[in-house]
Short mmCIF file of C-alpha atoms in Angstrom, two decimals:
data_model
loop_
_atom_site.label_atom_id
_atom_site.label_comp_id
_atom_site.label_asym_id
_atom_site.label_seq_id
_atom_site.Cartn_x
_atom_site.Cartn_y
_atom_site.Cartn_z
CA MET A 1 86.95 57.62 -6.10
CA PHE A 2 87.52 53.86 -5.92
CA SER A 3 88.53 54.14 -2.21
CA SER A 4 85.42 56.31 -1.61
CA ALA A 5 83.01 53.57 -3.33
CA THR A 6 84.52 50.80 -1.13
CA SER A 7 84.37 52.93 2.12
CA ALA A 8 80.53 53.58 1.45
CA GLY A 9 80.08 49.93 0.71
CA LYS A 10 81.61 49.23 4.02
CA THR A 11 79.39 51.93 5.90
CA ALA A 12 76.36 50.28 4.16
CA LYS A 13 77.39 46.89 5.22
CA SER A 14 77.96 48.06 8.70
CA GLU A 15 74.64 49.79 8.74
CA ARG A 16 72.98 46.31 7.64
CA THR A 17 75.05 44.51 10.36
CA ARG A 18 73.41 47.09 13.31
CA ALA A 19 69.93 46.91 11.79
CA HIS A 20 69.99 43.04 11.83
CA VAL A 21 71.49 43.21 15.15
CA ARG A 22 69.08 45.54 16.58
CA ASP A 23 66.26 43.48 14.67
CA LEU A 24 67.41 40.61 16.71
CA ALA A 25 67.57 42.23 19.78
CA LEU A 26 63.93 43.35 19.56
CA ARG A 27 62.41 39.90 18.86
CA SER A 28 64.51 38.34 21.64
CA PHE A 29 63.12 40.87 23.91
CA ARG A 30 59.43 40.08 22.85
CA GLU A 31 60.07 36.53 22.86
CA ARG A 32 62.63 35.73 25.63
CA GLY A 33 62.29 38.82 27.83
CA TYR A 34 64.70 41.04 29.56
CA ASP A 35 66.47 38.58 31.65
CA ALA A 36 67.20 36.24 28.86
CA THR A 37 68.24 38.34 26.29
CA THR A 38 72.20 38.92 26.23
CA ILE A 39 74.78 40.42 23.95
CA ARG A 40 76.50 36.99 23.58
CA ARG A 41 73.54 35.23 22.58
CA ILE A 42 72.24 37.98 19.85
CA ALA A 43 76.19 37.78 18.50
CA THR A 44 75.71 34.15 18.15
CA GLU A 45 72.13 34.55 16.36
CA ALA A 46 73.63 37.45 14.09
CA GLY A 47 76.66 35.08 13.37
CA ILE A 48 79.18 37.58 14.38
CA SER A 49 81.58 38.21 17.42
CA VAL A 50 80.53 39.82 20.70
CA GLY A 51 83.01 42.47 19.51
CA THR A 52 81.26 43.31 16.36
CA THR A 53 78.28 43.16 18.42
CA ASN A 54 79.67 45.77 20.75
CA TYR A 55 80.60 47.91 18.60
CA HIS A 56 77.46 48.65 17.45
CA PHE A 57 75.65 48.36 20.76
CA ALA A 58 78.22 48.70 23.52
CA SER A 59 75.49 47.44 26.25
CA LYS A 60 72.15 45.55 26.61
CA ALA A 61 70.85 49.01 27.86
CA ASP A 62 71.66 50.36 24.73
CA LEU A 63 69.26 47.49 22.76
CA VAL A 64 66.63 48.41 25.47
CA GLN A 65 67.11 51.98 24.35
CA GLU A 66 66.41 50.80 20.64
CA LEU A 67 63.24 49.17 21.61
CA TYR A 68 61.95 52.20 23.46
CA LEU A 69 62.80 54.23 20.51
CA ASP A 70 61.06 51.69 18.16
CA VAL A 71 58.32 51.41 20.55
CA GLN A 72 57.72 55.22 20.89
CA GLN A 73 58.09 55.82 16.88
CA GLN A 74 55.28 53.46 16.20
CA HIS A 75 53.17 55.21 19.27
CA ARG A 76 53.35 58.18 17.26
CA SER A 77 52.75 56.51 13.97
CA ALA A 78 49.63 54.84 15.16
CA ALA A 79 48.19 57.85 16.91
CA GLU A 80 49.06 60.60 14.63
CA PRO A 81 46.23 59.81 11.70
CA LEU A 82 43.75 59.55 14.73
CA LEU A 83 44.53 63.07 16.14
CA ALA A 84 43.96 64.28 12.73
CA GLU A 85 40.16 63.75 13.34
CA SER A 86 39.28 65.06 16.81
CA SER A 87 39.91 68.41 18.57
CA ASP A 88 38.26 67.41 21.61
CA LEU A 89 41.26 67.11 24.53
CA ILE A 90 39.48 63.93 26.22
CA ASP A 91 39.26 61.92 22.72
CA ARG A 92 42.71 63.18 21.56
CA LEU A 93 44.01 61.75 25.32
CA ARG A 94 42.34 58.55 24.75
CA ILE A 95 43.82 58.21 21.13
CA VAL A 96 47.42 58.67 22.81
CA TYR A 97 47.24 56.37 25.81
CA THR A 98 45.28 53.94 23.92
CA THR A 99 47.54 53.72 20.65
CA GLY A 100 50.54 53.60 23.58
CA LEU A 101 48.91 50.34 25.33
CA ASP A 102 48.47 48.66 21.95
CA GLN A 103 52.38 48.90 21.35
CA LEU A 104 53.18 47.46 24.42
CA GLY A 105 50.91 44.58 23.84
CA PRO A 106 53.78 42.06 22.62
CA TYR A 107 55.80 42.77 25.45
CA HIS A 108 53.37 41.67 28.05
CA ALA A 109 54.52 38.35 29.09
CA HIS A 110 57.68 39.50 30.02
CA ALA A 111 57.20 43.38 31.06
CA ALA A 112 57.65 43.00 34.65
CA GLU A 113 61.37 42.12 33.96
CA PHE A 114 61.91 45.38 32.31
CA VAL A 115 60.14 47.35 35.02
CA SER A 116 62.47 45.71 37.48
CA ALA A 117 65.59 46.46 35.59
CA ALA A 118 64.39 50.01 34.68
CA LEU A 119 63.95 50.82 38.41
CA ALA A 120 67.46 49.45 39.45
CA PRO A 121 69.71 51.93 40.95
CA ARG A 122 71.52 54.18 38.56
CA SER A 123 69.73 52.19 35.83
CA GLY A 124 70.58 53.17 32.06
CA ILE A 125 67.04 52.20 30.86
CA ASN A 126 64.96 54.24 33.49
CA PRO A 127 62.23 55.77 31.14
CA LEU A 128 63.00 59.24 33.20
CA ALA A 129 66.96 58.59 33.34
CA ALA A 130 69.36 60.83 30.76
CA GLU A 131 69.64 58.06 28.44
CA SER A 132 66.19 57.30 27.72
CA SER A 133 65.45 61.10 26.51
CA PHE A 134 65.25 60.36 22.88
CA ALA A 135 62.82 58.04 23.18
CA ARG A 136 60.84 60.02 25.73
CA ASP A 137 61.01 63.06 23.81
CA VAL A 138 58.82 61.56 21.29
CA THR A 139 56.11 60.86 23.65
CA GLU A 140 56.22 63.64 25.86
CA GLY A 141 56.01 65.70 22.36
CA LEU A 142 53.17 63.19 21.44
CA PHE A 143 51.25 64.36 24.60
CA ALA A 144 52.19 67.88 23.86
CA ASP A 145 50.47 67.75 20.36
CA ALA A 146 47.62 66.38 21.91
CA VAL A 147 47.25 69.23 24.15
CA ALA A 148 48.04 71.96 21.65
CA GLY A 149 45.43 70.67 19.34
CA ALA A 150 42.92 70.51 21.38
CA ARG A 151 40.21 73.07 21.49
CA ASN A 152 39.55 72.82 25.13
CA ALA A 153 42.84 72.46 26.92
CA PRO A 154 42.68 73.90 30.16
CA PRO A 155 44.45 77.45 31.07
CA GLY A 156 48.13 78.35 30.76
CA PRO A 157 49.69 77.49 33.65
CA VAL A 158 48.27 74.00 34.02
CA THR A 159 48.80 73.46 30.32
CA ALA A 160 52.53 74.21 30.44
CA GLU A 161 52.95 71.25 33.08
CA LEU A 162 50.72 68.65 30.89
CA PRO A 163 52.71 66.91 28.59
CA ARG A 164 55.27 66.01 31.56
CA VAL A 165 52.50 64.94 33.70
CA LEU A 166 50.24 63.14 31.02
CA PHE A 167 53.69 61.31 30.11
CA LEU A 168 54.16 60.33 33.89
CA ALA A 169 50.40 59.32 33.91
CA HIS A 170 51.09 56.94 30.56
CA LEU A 171 54.06 55.34 32.98
CA LEU A 172 51.66 54.54 35.51
CA LEU A 173 49.02 53.28 33.33
CA ALA A 174 51.52 50.78 31.98
CA MET A 175 52.97 49.83 35.25
CA TYR A 176 49.21 49.22 36.18
CA TRP A 177 49.36 47.16 32.59
CA VAL A 178 52.01 45.31 33.49
CA TYR A 179 50.52 43.25 36.54
CA ASP A 180 47.38 43.02 35.03
CA GLU A 181 46.33 39.54 34.34
CA SER A 182 42.97 39.91 32.87
CA PRO A 183 42.14 38.78 29.35
CA ASP A 184 43.94 41.20 26.93
CA GLN A 185 44.61 43.51 29.90
CA GLU A 186 40.99 44.65 29.56
CA ARG A 187 41.12 45.93 33.16
CA THR A 188 43.87 48.36 32.24
CA ARG A 189 41.41 49.65 29.64
CA ARG A 190 38.76 50.21 31.81
CA LEU A 191 40.82 52.21 34.34
CA LEU A 192 41.60 54.32 31.44
CA ASP A 193 38.34 54.55 30.16
CA ARG A 194 36.92 55.73 33.95
CA GLY A 195 39.92 57.93 34.50
CA LEU A 196 38.97 59.90 31.09
CA ALA A 197 35.36 59.83 32.02
CA LEU A 198 36.22 61.42 35.53
CA LEU A 199 38.66 63.73 33.66
CA LYS A 200 36.03 65.09 31.32
CA LEU A 201 33.92 65.94 34.25
CA ALA A 202 36.52 67.65 36.42
CA LEU A 203 38.04 69.52 33.57
CA PRO A 204 35.69 72.48 33.43
CA LEU A 205 36.75 72.90 37.17
CA ALA A 206 40.47 73.24 36.28
CA ARG A 207 39.32 76.65 35.06
CA LEU A 208 38.12 77.86 38.00
CA PRO A 209 40.31 80.36 39.49
CA LEU A 210 40.30 78.56 42.99
CA LEU A 211 41.78 75.62 41.46
CA ARG A 212 43.86 76.66 38.66
CA ARG A 213 46.64 77.40 40.54
CA PRO A 214 47.22 74.76 43.14
CA LEU A 215 46.93 72.44 40.22
CA ALA A 216 49.51 73.85 38.56
CA GLU A 217 51.67 73.81 41.45
CA LEU A 218 50.80 70.00 42.11
CA LEU A 219 51.65 68.87 38.62
CA ALA A 220 55.01 70.72 38.43
CA THR A 221 56.21 69.25 41.27
CA ALA A 222 54.91 66.02 40.16
CA GLY A 223 56.93 66.57 37.21
CA GLU A 224 60.38 67.24 38.85
CA ILE A 225 60.65 63.34 39.40
CA ARG A 226 64.21 62.15 38.25
CA PRO A 227 65.75 58.64 38.62
CA MET B 1 58.10 19.06 84.35
CA PHE B 2 61.73 18.99 84.10
CA SER B 3 61.29 17.93 80.25
CA SER B 4 58.61 20.67 79.86
CA ALA B 5 61.17 23.27 81.15
CA THR B 6 63.66 22.41 78.99
CA SER B 7 61.34 22.82 76.17
CA ALA B 8 60.37 25.96 77.32
CA GLY B 9 63.99 26.88 77.46
CA LYS B 10 64.79 25.63 74.33
CA THR B 11 61.84 27.72 73.00
CA ALA B 12 62.79 30.72 74.71
CA LYS B 13 66.61 30.28 73.25
CA SER B 14 64.91 29.45 69.78
CA GLU B 15 62.82 32.98 69.87
CA ARG B 16 65.84 34.94 71.27
CA THR B 17 68.15 33.48 67.92
CA ARG B 18 65.40 34.44 66.10
CA ALA B 19 64.91 38.11 66.99
CA HIS B 20 68.81 38.13 66.64
CA VAL B 21 68.91 37.21 63.08
CA ARG B 22 65.66 39.28 62.42
CA ASP B 23 67.59 42.36 64.01
CA LEU B 24 70.71 41.81 62.10
CA ALA B 25 69.06 41.43 58.96
CA LEU B 26 66.97 44.61 59.70
CA ARG B 27 70.37 46.49 60.01
CA SER B 28 71.95 44.90 57.25
CA PHE B 29 69.14 46.17 55.06
CA ARG B 30 69.39 49.89 56.07
CA GLU B 31 73.28 49.94 55.94
CA ARG B 32 74.24 47.62 52.84
CA GLY B 33 70.78 47.51 51.00
CA TYR B 34 69.03 44.97 49.29
CA ASP B 35 71.47 43.36 47.19
CA ALA B 36 74.30 42.94 49.39
CA THR B 37 72.30 41.45 52.16
CA THR B 38 72.68 37.45 52.21
CA ILE B 39 71.27 34.74 54.51
CA ARG B 40 75.20 33.62 54.40
CA ARG B 41 76.16 36.85 55.72
CA ILE B 42 73.34 37.51 58.16
CA ALA B 43 74.37 33.51 59.51
CA THR B 44 78.30 34.45 59.67
CA GLU B 45 77.15 37.90 61.67
CA ALA B 46 74.88 35.97 63.94
CA GLY B 47 77.48 33.08 64.41
CA ILE B 48 75.17 30.23 63.61
CA SER B 49 74.74 28.11 60.59
CA VAL B 50 72.89 28.96 57.56
CA GLY B 51 70.82 25.91 58.25
CA THR B 52 69.53 27.25 61.63
CA THR B 53 69.36 30.68 60.22
CA ASN B 54 67.06 28.91 57.39
CA TYR B 55 65.22 27.24 59.96
CA HIS B 56 63.89 30.54 61.36
CA PHE B 57 63.66 32.41 57.67
CA ALA B 58 63.64 30.40 54.95
CA SER B 59 64.77 33.10 52.35
CA LYS B 60 65.95 36.58 52.04
CA ALA B 61 62.29 37.68 50.90
CA ASP B 62 61.11 36.55 54.55
CA LEU B 63 63.65 38.98 56.03
CA VAL B 64 62.17 41.76 53.65
CA GLN B 65 58.69 40.78 55.03
CA GLU B 66 60.11 40.96 58.40
CA LEU B 67 61.25 44.72 57.51
CA TYR B 68 57.96 45.74 55.98
CA LEU B 69 56.48 44.41 59.60
CA ASP B 70 58.58 46.84 61.53
CA VAL B 71 58.09 49.90 59.20
CA GLN B 72 54.46 49.26 59.10
CA GLN B 73 54.09 48.84 62.88
CA GLN B 74 56.34 51.61 63.81
CA HIS B 75 54.00 53.64 61.29
CA ARG B 76 51.09 52.68 63.07
CA SER B 77 52.69 53.48 66.47
CA ALA B 78 53.76 57.06 65.22
CA ALA B 79 50.50 57.80 63.46
CA GLU B 80 47.96 56.81 66.24
CA PRO B 81 48.43 59.43 68.94
CA LEU B 82 48.34 62.31 66.25
CA LEU B 83 45.19 61.02 64.64
CA ALA B 84 43.76 61.13 68.10
CA GLU B 85 44.14 65.11 68.09
CA SER B 86 41.99 65.91 64.66
CA SER B 87 39.05 64.82 63.25
CA ASP B 88 39.65 66.68 59.87
CA LEU B 89 40.43 64.36 56.80
CA ILE B 90 42.95 66.25 55.37
CA ASP B 91 44.59 66.56 58.55
CA ARG B 92 44.65 63.19 59.33
CA LEU B 93 45.75 61.97 55.75
CA ARG B 94 48.57 64.18 56.16
CA ILE B 95 49.64 62.77 59.63
CA VAL B 96 49.43 58.96 58.06
CA TYR B 97 51.24 59.83 54.72
CA THR B 98 53.91 61.89 57.00
CA THR B 99 54.47 59.51 59.44
CA GLY B 100 54.92 56.86 56.71
CA LEU B 101 57.54 58.88 55.05
CA ASP B 102 59.17 59.54 58.30
CA GLN B 103 59.92 55.45 58.93
CA LEU B 104 61.17 55.19 55.41
CA GLY B 105 64.00 57.56 56.10
CA PRO B 106 66.73 55.35 57.02
CA TYR B 107 66.67 53.05 53.90
CA HIS B 108 66.63 55.88 51.30
CA ALA B 109 70.37 55.10 50.11
CA HIS B 110 69.29 51.58 48.84
CA ALA B 111 65.81 52.21 48.74
CA ALA B 112 65.78 51.60 44.54
CA GLU B 113 67.31 47.80 45.17
CA PHE B 114 64.14 47.15 47.43
CA VAL B 115 61.93 48.71 44.34
CA SER B 116 63.55 46.80 41.66
CA ALA B 117 63.53 43.41 43.64
CA ALA B 118 59.88 43.77 44.24
CA LEU B 119 58.75 44.65 41.01
CA ALA B 120 60.43 41.73 39.55
CA PRO B 121 58.26 38.63 37.91
CA ARG B 122 56.67 36.75 40.93
CA SER B 123 58.47 38.50 43.56
CA GLY B 124 57.39 37.61 47.22
CA ILE B 125 58.47 41.28 48.37
CA ASN B 126 55.87 43.14 45.85
CA PRO B 127 53.98 45.10 48.63
CA LEU B 128 50.75 43.91 46.88
CA ALA B 129 51.65 40.30 46.75
CA ALA B 130 50.15 37.58 48.83
CA GLU B 131 52.96 37.30 50.89
CA SER B 132 52.90 41.09 51.72
CA SER B 133 49.10 41.02 53.12
CA PHE B 134 50.15 41.20 56.92
CA ALA B 135 52.53 44.14 56.62
CA ARG B 136 49.88 45.61 53.76
CA ASP B 137 46.84 45.30 56.22
CA VAL B 138 48.66 47.23 58.94
CA THR B 139 48.53 50.13 56.58
CA GLU B 140 45.57 49.67 54.76
CA GLY B 141 44.19 49.50 58.27
CA LEU B 142 45.59 52.67 59.18
CA PHE B 143 44.21 54.56 56.28
CA ALA B 144 40.89 52.95 57.21
CA ASP B 145 40.95 54.41 60.71
CA ALA B 146 42.35 57.66 59.24
CA VAL B 147 38.86 57.92 56.86
CA ALA B 148 36.59 56.27 59.57
CA GLY B 149 37.57 58.96 62.35
CA ALA B 150 37.03 61.94 59.99
CA ARG B 151 34.14 64.35 59.99
CA ASN B 152 34.13 65.47 56.77
CA ALA B 153 35.11 61.96 55.02
CA PRO B 154 33.02 61.64 51.18
CA PRO B 155 30.13 60.12 51.03
CA GLY B 156 29.38 56.23 51.29
CA PRO B 157 30.60 54.39 47.53
CA VAL B 158 33.73 56.48 47.77
CA THR B 159 34.83 56.33 51.13
CA ALA B 160 34.35 52.20 50.46
CA GLU B 161 37.32 52.61 48.16
CA LEU B 162 39.39 55.03 49.92
CA PRO B 163 41.64 53.06 52.24
CA ARG B 164 43.16 50.87 49.36
CA VAL B 165 43.46 53.63 46.90
CA LEU B 166 45.33 55.98 49.87
CA PHE B 167 47.53 52.73 50.15
CA LEU B 168 48.06 52.76 46.59
CA ALA B 169 48.99 56.30 46.46
CA HIS B 170 51.27 55.99 49.72
CA LEU B 171 53.19 53.45 47.31
CA LEU B 172 53.36 56.09 44.66
CA LEU B 173 54.60 58.80 46.81
CA ALA B 174 57.17 56.29 48.22
CA MET B 175 58.35 55.65 44.75
CA TYR B 176 58.57 59.33 44.22
CA TRP B 177 60.37 59.43 47.26
CA VAL B 178 62.82 56.86 46.31
CA TYR B 179 64.24 58.76 43.19
CA ASP B 180 64.20 61.92 45.23
CA GLU B 181 67.47 63.79 45.27
CA SER B 182 66.61 66.66 47.07
CA PRO B 183 68.20 67.58 50.86
CA ASP B 184 66.29 65.12 53.12
CA GLN B 185 63.61 64.78 50.38
CA GLU B 186 62.15 67.83 50.81
CA ARG B 187 60.40 67.48 47.23
CA THR B 188 58.34 64.51 48.23
CA ARG B 189 57.16 66.62 51.17
CA ARG B 190 56.12 69.44 48.72
CA LEU B 191 54.49 67.15 46.61
CA LEU B 192 52.30 65.90 49.55
CA ASP B 193 51.87 69.32 50.56
CA ARG B 194 50.45 70.27 47.15
CA GLY B 195 48.43 67.29 46.56
CA LEU B 196 46.49 67.42 49.72
CA ALA B 197 46.14 71.35 49.30
CA LEU B 198 44.34 70.42 46.01
CA LEU B 199 42.68 67.58 47.80
CA LYS B 200 41.16 69.70 50.24
CA LEU B 201 39.56 72.24 47.94
CA ALA B 202 38.31 69.41 45.38
CA LEU B 203 37.00 67.39 48.68
CA PRO B 204 33.33 69.12 48.63
CA LEU B 205 33.39 68.04 44.50
CA ALA B 206 33.32 64.52 45.46
CA ARG B 207 29.92 64.98 47.09
CA LEU B 208 28.28 66.27 43.71
CA PRO B 209 26.16 63.70 42.62
CA LEU B 210 27.43 63.82 39.14
CA LEU B 211 31.02 63.32 40.25
CA ARG B 212 30.18 60.66 42.94
CA ARG B 213 29.66 57.71 40.83
CA PRO B 214 32.50 58.17 38.11
CA LEU B 215 35.11 58.92 41.07
CA ALA B 216 33.88 55.62 43.14
CA GLU B 217 34.33 53.36 40.01
CA LEU B 218 37.50 55.02 38.79
CA LEU B 219 38.90 54.09 42.64
CA ALA B 220 37.62 50.70 42.23
CA THR B 221 39.22 49.95 39.00
CA ALA B 222 42.36 51.30 40.62
CA GLY B 223 42.25 49.39 43.88
CA GLU B 224 42.08 46.27 41.42
CA ILE B 225 45.64 46.13 40.62
CA ARG B 226 47.70 42.87 41.70
CA PRO B 227 51.21 41.81 41.15
#
């Protein structure tokens, strides 16, 4: 029993260290960006060895995955209570995209560094890479909820492809936002508004038998992108 | 006269050196990729000093701009004779996108390196950067020709935004292609086919007064993206 209490104490301490390293890394990514954040620097700040830091996070990519998870989980927390208030598909998509952009806000100054690193060959932080599946599943799940809870979602075959394609559209919107130097990135919000305005008008057309199948086929192929 | 002949000889020699360095760089980008290509390596291959190489091309970014220009000019040469044969907008767009993908072919193995470098902060090889305007103007001009020569282009306000947005769509298609590991990137060709099939069906809708203005507004905002 003494031994197991010690073991529990060790585990709790290890978990505190891990959480501390993680918090320092997330702050460093926000304040210094991707390029200037290193395992060595985080270890120094945490007052622990590089070896101990690597025990918790084998590479910088692992810390970026923590960042992704943090952003995606906060995204979900911000979106869910708002989603409870509307059953209109366009309103629900607006909620998910808007709260998604809100979470990215603090990272804007260094965002292009992350894009560049994420799109490098065999990058473990590409949002479409296998390594990013935990974080990606959170956001794709959020889009799936947005569609499933809407009274006016488009018909079957199109709906099946939507969560993945809406997630890809979220990545494109984020990319537009990265290079948006307008005050508070208001241009990105305008792009979103105008995209949703057009989607609202075009939504009834997705029900036309003539358009339904080619639309579903296009979305399915778009959704096949892999890094 | 003697002096001017010498000067002309010098100029001709300088131009030959420049063309030689450029050709070696383009081959190196194709065969070794962006990361492994350096001014120093090109200078060694050309049998000249780094200083002489830098006299012609101040940085690797300048050599990438030569690559862009080469690809864009070959794109135009491949597309123009085909464009002379059709006045249908969808056919003309298919010609420009298909010949554009054809030019990229030899660069596929290393393409993600170029994307990563191009999207880095303040990159001088971002296709939307000021430094890339010569190459960009060639391709945007090609899309402008594709639209202008079509008998069934959409009405005024939408048409004005089209060349820029079609060029952005070309960049997105290229990005899909970069991460497309299907044989000969046939999946990208399928995405293009399906996108054009849907566009063909949706084209008459762009004439509806209800949709015309919101569509033009969306395209205008999308076209405002800058690196």
